[in-house]
XYZ file of C-alpha atoms in Angstrom:
774
model
C 0.229 -0.014 0.125
C 2.925 2.219 1.027
C 4.653 1.250 -2.350
C 1.746 2.264 -4.562
C 0.995 5.727 -2.948
C 4.856 6.511 -3.025
C 4.754 5.709 -7.305
C 1.677 7.831 -7.181
C 3.065 10.578 -5.417
C 6.414 10.132 -7.727
C 4.196 11.115 -10.807
C 3.565 14.278 -10.022
C 6.220 17.032 -9.845
C 6.911 18.186 -6.378
C 7.556 21.915 -6.543
C 7.802 23.091 -2.861
C 9.807 26.369 -3.343
C 8.820 27.464 -7.070
C 11.948 30.183 -7.575
C 14.775 28.304 -5.356
C 16.473 26.266 -8.252
C 16.688 29.350 -10.846
C 17.671 31.625 -8.201
C 20.492 29.055 -7.396
C 21.672 29.052 -10.746
C 21.387 33.057 -11.313
C 23.507 33.229 -7.960
C 25.921 31.044 -9.382
C 26.295 32.409 -12.615
C 26.789 35.755 -11.114
C 29.408 34.557 -8.730
C 31.383 33.188 -11.717
C 30.884 36.173 -13.974
C 32.274 38.404 -10.697
C 34.964 35.645 -10.344
C 36.170 36.311 -13.960
C 35.832 39.995 -13.953
C 38.135 39.818 -10.934
C 40.551 37.689 -12.674
C 40.795 39.920 -15.479
C 41.414 42.866 -13.369
C 44.382 41.245 -11.586
C 45.316 40.013 -15.418
C 45.726 43.512 -16.218
C 47.916 44.243 -13.360
C 50.241 41.234 -14.433
C 48.401 38.927 -12.081
C 48.395 35.174 -12.352
C 47.623 32.682 -15.032
C 47.749 32.882 -18.961
C 45.079 34.792 -21.111
C 43.336 31.152 -21.963
C 41.788 31.212 -18.260
C 39.588 33.941 -20.153
C 37.948 31.643 -22.573
C 36.461 29.269 -19.738
C 34.137 31.623 -18.811
C 31.756 31.202 -21.335
C 31.452 27.111 -21.469
C 31.311 27.266 -18.054
C 28.375 29.736 -17.330
C 26.766 28.286 -20.540
C 26.831 24.937 -18.769
C 25.158 26.338 -16.003
C 22.563 27.822 -17.966
C 21.896 24.131 -19.780
C 21.631 22.951 -16.122
C 19.098 25.531 -15.369
C 17.129 24.784 -18.536
C 16.891 21.065 -17.683
C 15.542 21.818 -14.386
C 13.023 23.770 -15.766
C 11.786 21.359 -18.271
C 11.822 18.549 -15.552
C 9.969 20.634 -12.831
C 7.921 23.214 -14.100
C 6.893 23.072 -17.944
C 4.200 20.725 -19.094
C 2.945 22.697 -21.954
C 3.768 20.595 -24.921
C 5.003 24.021 -26.981
C 6.693 25.487 -24.025
C 8.540 22.088 -23.577
C 9.700 22.216 -27.260
C 11.001 26.081 -26.660
C 13.278 25.009 -23.672
C 13.963 21.675 -25.101
C 15.571 23.573 -28.009
C 17.293 25.690 -26.092
C 18.721 23.247 -23.608
C 20.147 21.596 -26.760
C 21.590 25.461 -27.900
C 23.308 25.895 -24.600
C 24.808 22.472 -24.550
C 26.206 22.972 -28.088
C 27.454 26.508 -27.376
C 29.226 25.104 -24.087
C 30.765 22.372 -26.166
C 31.906 24.831 -28.938
C 33.425 27.185 -26.839
C 34.939 24.600 -24.744
C 36.777 23.680 -27.637
C 37.864 27.233 -27.914
C 39.334 27.208 -24.673
C 41.083 24.070 -25.556
C 42.764 25.970 -28.424
C 43.536 28.813 -26.285
C 45.486 26.845 -23.763
C 47.354 25.100 -26.754
C 47.973 28.481 -28.677
C 49.833 31.413 -26.204
C 48.246 34.166 -27.968
C 45.734 36.275 -26.657
C 43.339 35.512 -29.841
C 43.654 32.057 -30.451
C 41.712 30.961 -33.759
C 38.506 28.875 -33.156
C 38.620 25.511 -34.531
C 36.286 24.684 -37.178
C 34.257 22.019 -35.332
C 33.976 24.023 -32.324
C 32.799 26.911 -34.633
C 30.347 24.510 -35.949
C 29.126 23.797 -32.767
C 28.646 27.097 -31.940
C 26.852 28.276 -35.012
C 24.285 25.205 -34.558
C 23.801 26.645 -30.850
C 22.759 29.790 -32.512
C 20.677 27.966 -35.295
C 18.888 26.158 -32.503
C 18.009 29.200 -30.763
C 16.783 31.010 -33.381
C 14.816 27.796 -34.630
C 13.239 27.588 -30.666
C 12.334 31.522 -30.808
C 10.634 31.151 -34.680
C 8.786 28.136 -33.317
C 6.827 29.890 -30.530
C 3.395 30.506 -32.126
C 1.853 33.873 -32.037
C -1.559 33.360 -31.820
C -2.917 34.903 -35.095
C -5.988 33.637 -36.602
C -6.653 34.492 -40.266
C -4.681 34.689 -43.447
C -5.009 38.736 -43.487
C -3.759 39.214 -40.038
C -1.088 36.958 -40.637
C 0.250 38.441 -43.803
C 0.550 41.834 -42.189
C 2.205 40.496 -39.166
C 4.742 38.751 -41.332
C 5.202 42.337 -43.165
C 5.787 44.165 -39.855
C 8.060 41.575 -38.270
C 9.901 41.861 -41.876
C 10.148 45.508 -41.871
C 11.058 45.418 -38.088
C 13.926 42.806 -38.790
C 15.548 44.277 -41.928
C 15.593 47.774 -40.480
C 17.348 46.460 -37.119
C 19.650 44.233 -38.865
C 21.033 47.078 -41.090
C 21.607 49.027 -38.044
C 23.659 46.238 -36.392
C 25.258 45.198 -39.646
C 26.640 48.665 -40.468
C 27.761 49.473 -36.879
C 28.774 46.143 -35.758
C 29.720 43.741 -38.531
C 31.263 46.259 -40.906
C 33.910 47.952 -38.683
C 35.030 44.279 -38.033
C 35.030 43.652 -41.484
C 37.341 46.765 -42.080
C 39.794 46.621 -38.821
C 43.440 46.776 -39.150
C 43.569 43.763 -37.089
C 41.597 41.173 -39.219
C 38.953 38.797 -37.655
C 38.417 35.342 -38.340
C 35.530 34.270 -40.448
C 34.502 31.994 -37.383
C 34.346 35.070 -35.314
C 32.462 37.057 -37.926
C 29.919 34.308 -38.527
C 28.922 33.640 -35.014
C 28.599 37.456 -34.069
C 26.520 37.827 -37.077
C 24.180 35.159 -35.928
C 23.933 36.700 -32.467
C 22.684 39.813 -34.282
C 20.226 37.812 -35.717
C 19.028 35.903 -32.872
C 18.902 39.306 -31.010
C 16.861 41.110 -33.804
C 14.557 38.040 -33.868
C 13.684 37.422 -30.445
C 13.067 41.379 -30.221
C 10.764 41.348 -33.305
C 9.173 38.136 -31.866
C 8.362 39.159 -28.258
C 6.934 42.541 -29.928
C 4.011 40.459 -31.417
C 3.581 37.630 -28.870
C 0.420 37.671 -27.278
C -0.794 35.183 -24.261
C 0.824 31.896 -24.733
C 2.823 28.957 -22.712
C 6.333 30.690 -23.296
C 6.594 33.944 -21.060
C 7.131 37.012 -23.181
C 9.956 38.523 -20.997
C 11.650 35.176 -21.136
C 11.684 35.252 -24.524
C 12.886 38.996 -24.539
C 15.666 37.928 -22.193
C 16.622 35.087 -24.754
C 16.841 37.699 -27.785
C 18.646 40.463 -25.596
C 21.275 37.499 -24.985
C 22.141 37.880 -28.617
C 22.800 41.355 -28.151
C 25.822 40.340 -26.407
C 27.322 39.835 -29.580
C 27.077 43.599 -30.671
C 28.888 44.284 -27.331
C 31.699 41.995 -28.522
C 31.788 43.776 -31.995
C 31.504 47.053 -30.374
C 34.571 46.152 -28.200
C 36.658 44.268 -30.762
C 36.089 47.597 -33.186
C 37.555 49.895 -30.686
C 40.312 47.572 -29.051
C 41.200 45.260 -31.607
C 42.636 41.725 -30.869
C 43.418 43.217 -27.346
C 39.650 43.113 -26.596
C 39.318 39.347 -26.925
C 40.335 38.943 -23.365
C 37.597 41.300 -21.831
C 35.305 39.804 -24.136
C 35.580 36.284 -23.188
C 36.113 36.907 -19.664
C 33.268 39.755 -18.577
C 31.018 40.578 -21.980
C 30.382 37.019 -23.191
C 29.069 35.320 -20.229
C 26.187 37.937 -20.123
C 24.500 35.515 -22.280
C 24.197 32.559 -20.246
C 23.414 35.229 -17.351
C 20.324 36.299 -19.510
C 19.337 32.823 -20.150
C 19.359 31.614 -16.290
C 17.311 34.921 -15.889
C 14.805 33.858 -18.568
C 14.372 30.314 -17.018
C 13.725 32.031 -13.288
C 11.063 34.365 -15.173
C 9.792 31.320 -17.040
C 9.339 29.403 -13.746
C 7.619 32.148 -11.498
C 5.310 33.151 -14.484
C 1.541 32.219 -14.106
C 0.818 33.285 -17.681
C 1.224 36.124 -19.923
C -0.947 39.017 -19.513
C -2.852 40.209 -22.726
C -1.498 43.055 -24.387
C -1.486 44.641 -27.513
C 1.270 44.008 -30.353
C 3.678 46.747 -30.259
C 2.843 49.094 -33.474
C 5.488 51.086 -32.823
C 8.206 48.818 -33.875
C 7.982 49.038 -37.697
C 8.344 52.892 -37.675
C 11.224 52.596 -35.033
C 12.962 50.333 -37.624
C 12.212 52.725 -40.317
C 14.229 55.335 -38.539
C 16.752 52.890 -37.739
C 17.467 52.467 -41.212
C 18.052 55.935 -41.865
C 20.885 56.357 -39.335
C 23.252 54.130 -41.372
C 21.925 55.932 -44.575
C 23.088 59.604 -42.868
C 26.442 58.023 -41.918
C 27.197 57.605 -45.589
C 26.930 61.257 -46.390
C 30.068 62.384 -45.193
C 31.811 59.853 -47.341
C 32.502 60.219 -51.130
C 33.447 56.702 -51.977
C 30.677 54.037 -51.869
C 31.772 50.859 -50.779
C 29.894 47.508 -50.877
C 28.397 47.901 -47.484
C 27.315 51.217 -47.912
C 25.386 49.781 -51.173
C 23.893 46.902 -49.034
C 22.664 49.691 -46.684
C 21.028 51.429 -49.512
C 19.457 48.289 -50.684
C 18.345 47.490 -47.371
C 16.828 51.053 -47.109
C 14.978 50.680 -50.499
C 13.529 47.292 -49.110
C 12.255 48.493 -46.129
C 10.472 51.575 -47.617
C 8.966 49.047 -50.535
C 7.997 46.970 -47.551
C 6.335 49.675 -45.673
C 4.710 50.797 -48.723
C 3.231 47.401 -49.598
C 2.010 47.785 -45.628
C 0.354 50.920 -46.215
C -1.357 49.539 -48.975
C -2.614 46.498 -47.208
C -3.326 48.960 -44.103
C -5.759 51.253 -46.646
C -7.333 48.004 -48.109
C -8.054 46.782 -44.728
C -9.502 50.479 -43.345
C -11.274 50.528 -46.475
C -12.922 47.130 -45.849
C -13.445 47.919 -42.148
C -15.417 51.024 -43.207
C -17.514 49.165 -45.582
C -18.462 46.745 -42.859
C -19.048 49.374 -40.357
C -21.291 51.044 -43.108
C -23.110 47.687 -44.056
C -23.601 47.166 -40.027
C -24.934 50.565 -39.598
C -27.063 50.127 -42.540
C -28.350 46.355 -41.379
C -28.500 48.130 -37.607
C -30.834 50.597 -38.990
C -32.819 48.382 -41.195
C -33.358 46.018 -38.056
C -34.482 48.873 -35.769
C -37.036 50.447 -38.480
C -38.042 47.103 -39.986
C -40.114 44.129 -39.240
C -37.967 41.169 -38.390
C -40.285 38.445 -39.844
C -41.595 40.133 -42.922
C -39.065 42.779 -43.700
C -41.840 45.468 -43.833
C -41.481 48.932 -42.275
C -42.133 48.527 -38.343
C -44.651 50.763 -36.294
C -42.084 52.968 -35.500
C -40.825 53.866 -39.011
C -44.356 54.013 -40.228
C -45.205 56.523 -37.562
C -41.923 58.347 -38.967
C -43.081 58.587 -42.386
C -46.590 59.432 -41.567
C -45.619 62.427 -39.354
C -43.313 63.324 -42.483
C -46.268 63.159 -44.781
C -48.652 64.958 -42.681
C -46.509 67.914 -42.469
C -46.409 67.993 -46.376
C -49.977 67.702 -47.303
C -52.806 65.270 -47.398
C -52.154 61.732 -46.302
C -54.298 58.417 -46.867
C -53.510 55.345 -44.270
C -55.113 51.986 -44.698
C -55.328 49.912 -41.738
C -55.171 46.108 -42.667
C -56.080 43.501 -40.226
C -56.362 39.684 -41.199
C -59.878 38.058 -40.123
C -59.484 35.238 -37.788
C -55.502 34.473 -38.004
C -55.503 33.309 -34.446
C -57.533 30.721 -35.781
C -54.550 29.698 -38.128
C -51.878 29.832 -35.762
C -53.891 27.804 -33.133
C -55.120 25.194 -35.670
C -51.782 24.877 -37.608
C -49.092 26.069 -35.582
C -47.039 29.403 -35.258
C -44.534 28.246 -38.039
C -47.468 28.196 -40.587
C -48.782 31.279 -39.265
C -45.334 33.186 -39.980
C -45.387 32.020 -43.067
C -48.559 33.311 -44.000
C -47.358 36.592 -42.680
C -44.773 36.751 -45.093
C -47.143 35.753 -47.930
C -49.267 38.561 -46.750
C -46.291 41.041 -46.656
C -45.043 40.075 -50.290
C -49.103 40.847 -51.386
C -48.833 43.998 -49.680
C -45.394 45.059 -51.291
C -47.164 44.254 -54.488
C -50.404 45.300 -54.005
C -49.376 48.985 -52.216
C -46.599 49.956 -54.749
C -47.724 53.220 -54.366
C -47.160 53.504 -50.796
C -45.336 52.215 -47.914
C -46.384 49.010 -46.534
C -45.701 47.931 -42.668
C -46.537 45.663 -40.165
C -47.793 47.471 -37.201
C -47.865 43.961 -35.082
C -49.117 40.775 -34.986
C -51.561 40.378 -37.806
C -52.190 44.139 -38.307
C -50.676 45.859 -41.291
C -50.721 49.292 -42.522
C -50.143 51.281 -45.988
C -49.104 54.748 -46.063
C -50.186 56.656 -49.330
C -48.683 60.120 -49.229
C -49.582 61.309 -52.612
C -52.861 62.568 -52.975
C -53.715 61.215 -56.411
C -53.460 57.670 -55.266
C -56.795 56.145 -54.716
C -57.207 54.583 -51.304
C -60.129 52.322 -52.319
C -58.232 51.103 -55.540
C -55.167 50.131 -53.175
C -57.953 48.567 -50.801
C -59.438 46.602 -53.780
C -56.108 45.571 -55.147
C -55.217 44.188 -51.360
C -58.657 42.237 -51.258
C -57.990 40.773 -54.603
C -54.240 39.813 -53.751
C -55.981 37.762 -50.812
C -58.614 35.921 -52.779
C -56.620 33.008 -53.552
C -54.546 30.781 -51.597
C -51.398 32.223 -50.129
C -48.164 30.721 -48.533
C -46.792 27.100 -49.317
C -49.619 25.787 -47.143
C -52.071 27.227 -49.601
C -54.342 28.969 -46.929
C -56.969 31.301 -47.588
C -56.981 34.487 -45.962
C -59.459 37.407 -45.564
C -58.722 40.948 -44.302
C -60.654 43.939 -43.043
C -59.442 47.438 -44.011
C -60.105 50.759 -42.733
C -59.099 53.785 -44.815
C -58.677 57.155 -43.413
C -57.437 60.253 -45.317
C -56.248 63.733 -43.259
C -55.269 66.945 -44.318
C -51.881 68.273 -43.762
C -51.295 69.336 -40.101
C -53.676 66.338 -38.564
C -52.130 64.606 -35.608
C -50.815 61.411 -36.570
C -52.451 59.673 -33.932
C -55.851 60.772 -35.100
C -55.285 59.242 -38.668
C -54.287 56.187 -37.101
C -57.515 56.089 -34.658
C -59.645 56.997 -37.706
C -58.647 54.185 -39.850
C -58.574 51.361 -36.860
C -62.126 52.823 -36.218
C -62.920 52.341 -39.754
C -61.169 48.804 -40.134
C -63.303 47.327 -37.414
C -66.515 49.010 -38.938
C -65.275 46.687 -41.961
C -65.089 43.685 -39.547
C -68.683 44.442 -38.257
C -70.027 44.519 -41.604
C -68.860 41.100 -42.522
C -65.305 41.016 -42.703
C -63.392 40.541 -45.942
C -64.143 44.498 -47.332
C -62.914 47.854 -46.847
C -64.530 51.068 -45.287
C -63.613 54.449 -45.228
C -63.931 56.679 -42.136
C -66.567 59.131 -41.981
C -67.330 61.400 -38.861
C -69.599 59.819 -36.459
C -68.088 56.188 -37.485
C -66.252 55.659 -34.136
C -69.473 55.875 -31.903
C -70.317 52.290 -32.300
C -66.875 50.978 -32.339
C -66.143 52.773 -29.063
C -69.562 51.101 -28.053
C -68.050 47.823 -28.980
C -64.980 48.149 -27.268
C -66.578 49.583 -23.915
C -69.070 46.323 -24.567
C -66.038 44.173 -24.115
C -64.871 45.818 -20.903
C -68.467 45.589 -19.224
C -68.423 41.771 -20.259
C -65.095 41.398 -18.213
C -66.971 42.865 -15.327
C -70.076 41.220 -15.892
C -68.119 37.738 -15.743
C -66.279 38.813 -12.633
C -69.711 40.139 -10.800
C -71.905 37.134 -12.067
C -74.693 39.054 -14.233
C -74.916 36.158 -16.885
C -78.015 33.725 -16.579
C -79.048 30.720 -18.340
C -82.403 29.729 -20.167
C -83.617 26.728 -21.242
C -85.517 26.139 -24.652
C -87.138 22.362 -24.349
C -86.620 19.971 -26.868
C -89.748 18.092 -27.421
C -91.100 14.488 -28.682
C -93.427 15.619 -31.537
C -95.677 12.550 -31.362
C -96.310 12.530 -27.566
C -95.273 16.014 -26.599
C -92.933 15.230 -23.994
C -89.860 17.004 -22.944
C -86.475 14.902 -23.663
C -83.881 17.392 -23.599
C -83.089 21.052 -23.081
C -80.738 23.594 -25.475
C -78.989 26.037 -22.608
C -79.060 29.757 -23.957
C -77.267 32.624 -21.842
C -78.448 35.864 -21.094
C -77.152 39.049 -19.948
C -78.693 40.737 -17.264
C -77.008 44.360 -17.233
C -77.732 46.536 -14.331
C -78.936 49.583 -16.026
C -79.434 48.253 -19.315
C -81.481 45.407 -18.155
C -81.401 41.962 -20.789
C -79.030 42.489 -23.147
C -79.619 40.592 -26.284
C -77.006 37.815 -27.180
C -76.758 38.949 -30.851
C -75.092 42.008 -29.378
C -72.887 40.451 -26.735
C -72.024 37.306 -28.491
C -69.805 38.817 -31.287
C -67.992 41.073 -28.403
C -67.000 38.115 -26.661
C -65.885 36.289 -29.691
C -63.696 39.147 -30.592
C -62.212 40.165 -27.173
C -61.653 36.256 -26.480
C -64.103 36.436 -23.427
C -66.082 33.410 -25.002
C -63.809 30.886 -23.585
C -64.684 31.982 -19.781
C -68.257 32.493 -20.777
C -68.589 29.545 -22.361
C -66.912 27.357 -19.415
C -69.644 29.199 -17.293
C -72.424 27.915 -19.320
C -71.125 24.474 -19.424
C -70.623 24.155 -15.699
C -73.881 25.751 -14.830
C -75.803 23.687 -17.461
C -74.006 20.254 -16.116
C -74.879 21.550 -12.553
C -78.504 21.870 -13.203
C -79.197 18.886 -15.498
C -77.425 16.784 -12.825
C -79.943 18.153 -10.126
C -82.870 17.485 -12.413
C -81.576 13.994 -12.825
C -81.106 13.426 -9.371
C -84.887 15.163 -8.485
C -86.793 13.310 -11.461
C -84.888 10.207 -12.308
C -82.472 9.187 -14.958
C -85.484 9.077 -17.190
C -86.282 12.609 -17.084
C -84.224 14.183 -20.022
C -81.711 12.598 -22.575
C -79.876 15.400 -23.451
C -78.700 18.774 -22.169
C -77.282 20.892 -25.070
C -74.815 23.999 -24.577
C -73.706 25.707 -27.423
C -69.965 25.604 -28.169
C -67.774 28.518 -30.128
C -65.017 27.955 -32.438
C -62.692 29.780 -29.820
C -63.395 27.373 -27.234
C -62.614 24.462 -29.486
C -59.238 26.040 -30.210
C -58.349 26.365 -26.379
C -55.836 23.686 -25.605
C -57.373 23.289 -22.123
C -61.378 22.936 -23.481
C -60.966 19.118 -23.195
C -59.798 19.034 -19.788
C -62.180 21.678 -18.733
C -65.214 19.229 -20.282
C -63.594 16.333 -18.257
C -63.181 18.413 -15.185
C -66.802 19.905 -14.695
C -68.248 16.286 -15.729
C -66.324 15.313 -12.426
C -67.317 17.886 -10.573
C -71.060 17.998 -11.317
C -71.603 14.059 -11.521
C -73.333 14.236 -14.598
C -72.787 11.150 -17.033
C -71.268 12.154 -20.328
C -73.661 10.701 -22.561
C -76.385 13.206 -21.399
C -74.399 16.083 -22.959
C -74.845 17.271 -26.473
C -72.452 19.968 -27.064
C -74.007 21.995 -30.118
C -71.545 23.482 -33.000
C -72.031 25.347 -36.471
C -70.651 24.081 -39.426
C -68.388 27.006 -39.647
C -66.899 25.989 -36.142
C -66.268 22.571 -37.461
C -64.639 23.785 -40.648
C -61.720 25.224 -38.897
C -58.952 22.828 -39.233
C -57.307 19.664 -38.201
C -57.024 20.823 -34.511
C -60.645 21.431 -34.253
C -61.439 17.811 -35.591
C -59.026 16.432 -32.955
C -60.746 17.867 -30.264
C -64.033 17.084 -31.408
C -62.742 13.360 -31.598
C -61.539 13.423 -28.092
C -64.888 14.633 -26.909
C -66.545 11.745 -28.852
C -64.324 9.060 -27.273
C -65.484 10.747 -23.782
C -68.675 9.745 -24.456
C -70.059 13.188 -25.151
C -72.547 13.529 -28.144
C -72.012 16.229 -30.813
C -74.789 17.856 -32.563
C -74.317 20.017 -35.828
C -76.554 23.367 -35.339
C -78.173 25.068 -38.340
C -77.793 22.110 -40.697
C -77.687 22.709 -44.298
C -76.993 26.308 -44.397
C -72.852 25.653 -44.762
C -70.831 24.862 -47.666
C -69.627 21.224 -47.039
C -72.432 20.043 -44.987
C -72.706 16.542 -46.719
C -68.565 15.989 -46.703
C -68.560 17.153 -42.955
C -70.729 14.241 -41.920
C -68.180 11.744 -43.033
C -65.198 13.462 -41.355
C -67.267 15.080 -38.132
C -68.084 12.268 -35.480
C -71.902 13.754 -35.213
C -74.573 12.022 -33.535
C -77.310 14.445 -34.163
C -77.948 16.877 -37.053
C -80.222 19.952 -36.274
C -82.359 21.000 -39.266
C -81.940 24.742 -39.703
C -85.008 27.224 -39.212
C -84.803 28.345 -42.784
C -85.822 24.923 -43.992
C -88.745 24.697 -41.648
C -90.385 27.894 -42.483
C -93.528 27.623 -44.918
C -92.999 23.882 -44.719
C -96.970 23.656 -43.967
C -98.331 25.671 -46.853
C -99.683 23.360 -49.835
C -101.829 20.328 -49.742
C -99.333 17.157 -49.232
C -98.294 15.826 -52.761
C -98.826 18.879 -54.865
C -95.709 20.386 -56.476
C -95.513 23.318 -54.049
C -95.702 21.355 -51.124
C -93.164 18.800 -52.395
C -90.510 21.804 -53.280
C -90.884 23.213 -49.926
C -90.392 20.076 -48.063
C -87.525 18.905 -50.281
C -84.325 19.607 -48.053
C -86.155 18.597 -44.777
C -87.356 15.121 -46.432
C -83.543 14.676 -47.845
C -81.947 15.425 -44.550
C -84.391 13.180 -42.743
C -83.452 10.349 -45.401
C -79.740 10.864 -45.065
C -79.896 10.953 -41.392
C -81.531 7.601 -41.267
C -79.065 6.257 -43.607
C -76.096 7.252 -41.391
C -77.787 6.425 -38.111
C -78.135 9.816 -36.790
C -80.418 11.590 -34.671
C -82.548 14.609 -36.106
C -84.048 17.766 -34.560
C -86.212 20.277 -36.377
C -85.225 24.150 -35.023
C -87.834 26.937 -35.444
C -91.099 25.492 -35.296
C -93.668 28.220 -34.840
C -96.861 26.538 -35.373
C -98.955 22.956 -34.819
C -98.978 22.712 -38.698
C -95.420 22.807 -39.046
C -94.910 20.474 -36.088
C -97.434 18.147 -37.654
C -96.317 18.428 -41.334
C -92.405 17.386 -39.935
C -93.631 14.539 -38.000
C -95.395 13.056 -41.278
C -91.980 13.330 -42.660
C -90.172 11.558 -40.010
C -89.108 13.917 -37.633
C -89.679 12.646 -34.176
C -87.912 15.511 -32.162
C -88.436 19.276 -32.555
C -88.024 22.624 -30.714
C -89.548 26.405 -31.287
C -91.528 28.990 -29.819
C -94.847 26.886 -30.537
C -93.522 24.108 -28.519
C -91.891 25.662 -25.762
C -90.132 29.337 -25.167
C -86.534 29.609 -23.599
C -87.232 29.729 -19.794
C -85.635 29.970 -16.631
C -84.596 26.687 -14.721
C -87.237 27.133 -12.404
C -89.984 26.901 -15.006
C -88.271 23.874 -16.638
C -88.207 22.056 -13.135
C -92.108 22.805 -12.999
C -92.454 21.377 -16.428
C -90.660 18.235 -15.325
C -92.633 17.810 -12.184
C -96.013 18.127 -14.205
C -94.821 15.779 -16.751
C -93.671 13.314 -14.043
C -97.031 13.628 -12.560
C -98.899 13.061 -15.799
C -97.004 9.841 -16.401
C -98.120 8.455 -13.169
């Protein structure tokens, strides 16, 4: 157990004092450099030892640098990119130590102050510089995108070429022309140190976040500047500068490397920073310095020509960079303008249809009213909520997009806009444009199937024209009033506003508010019209009808408040109240007079209720609450309600499966009565009053009587074939009742048989019927 724990602990590097190891290497390196500096001072005074001792300083400190890097790799660096960088530097310092160790051996063999560096040793040192440059070059800059990478390469090339030109002109050229010639090995190594220095500085100037610390790379790059110091010292002192260069100056390179190790060891990650945009400009200024230095001379040597070529190259690269910057700035400006246009369009246009939104419409309307006479059309889709509820919002959105396309074509002389939901508008700013003509084009555009789902849609359009200076809210309100007037006149048409038109519309809106209050204060009452057995005169069922007992207006006609309830959506809670009260009262009658007292109770159901997703659950809950058997409930629906799509049919089938019977009210007045009986799970058809009126006229068997009875006769035959019950509505005389009975109708209702009555009167009727049966 202990062995496994120890093995597990050995897998994780233990770093208790993060900076202790690199600090130790830093102290040792500094101490060695101090010792060699003291030796050199003593040597100048004729102190101990040959000059070859100076050549030991660099290989010793380089070996310490290599050891420090190895410790960093083993104990601190985990990222693969950072490990690759430091491994290459480790190899570079090992080669550097080996190369200059070869030079030290040659120095002890050669008693001169400037021994010639053996070719193999020079090769090792050159390889060391190459590995160091490769390590710096492989550090990723974190640049994404071809354009960004191209700009960075140009900037770095400008900086590299400019700085290299300065070091070449003031460092290598004097050594090349010195009276004491320097060996090719020394010149190559100093040149490589220049390249390392410039490459490192250029690299770190554009380095962002990354696994290799930015300051550590800068220190590695600065170690190459030691070569520049050596070059300057060599120019000033000739061969006599070799000993101080080896003993004092060159060990600074390993010292900087050990400092870079310490920095990497203690680093917590590079902080975000911007790239140095000033470096290319500094390089331009730098390359001008050698050019200025050429002015006093009269003879142009080959180094001078190289300086001129470098300056031309730098300026050419700067020109290319500026061209790219101009193109990039132009692109950014185009994108900025496009973004502004897109944002402006999104702010002023509807996201779904692309039409102008309410804000832009009001802005343009205000401007048009300031100039002169203006016409506004308000377009509202009829029964659009039914499409959303029955077919889903995606289908509804497709329909809105198709409507918007039709608006663009039909309202080509104006500005079409979507004000919100299914409400649109058109602004006609020119007095010569006829508002009625545009409205008619819109209605014609809506006449055929629309969208990919081939849906039929109708719209009600209100038109209002205002003189210059009219408040925009006034003209919008007048167009709204005209649009609601168009809806009240049967929808799918247009109406122009005129004075006084807003009174009934406002009354309709006020009525909607009063309906909400009426629901809260229990002002609605139910009356029941009996359904009679035509042969025996007995009550077999009742149809529930709602009435509104207004506190000040008295009894309000259903023809007045039912459309308002439909328009405001209050028909759903009102219908729920009617269903609950009907079931409660029917259960009370069955409890009092027995299960044979009533075979059916029939509340009416609106299309809005059928679209309510909670309707089926509401019915189930009310039946459970009142205890009324489901087969005693007959929900009465119109043909237009059934023709409202698959969602309604699904609801009706669910009700049928619960045991509730469905009656098709006003049968024969719709457009698809026969086809409905195949798709719709009806149990009862109710013959509309229009086919009962005048049915008693004429002697039986005469052509006149046969013609009047044709529809009623056809309906009873069809119902028998399909196994459906029939109820004749609107019976107003005994003659009508007799003629219907002769045709085969067993059930009927109407004012002749029984008027709608309160529940108490139905109770007395059922009681007397029960007594008569006994």
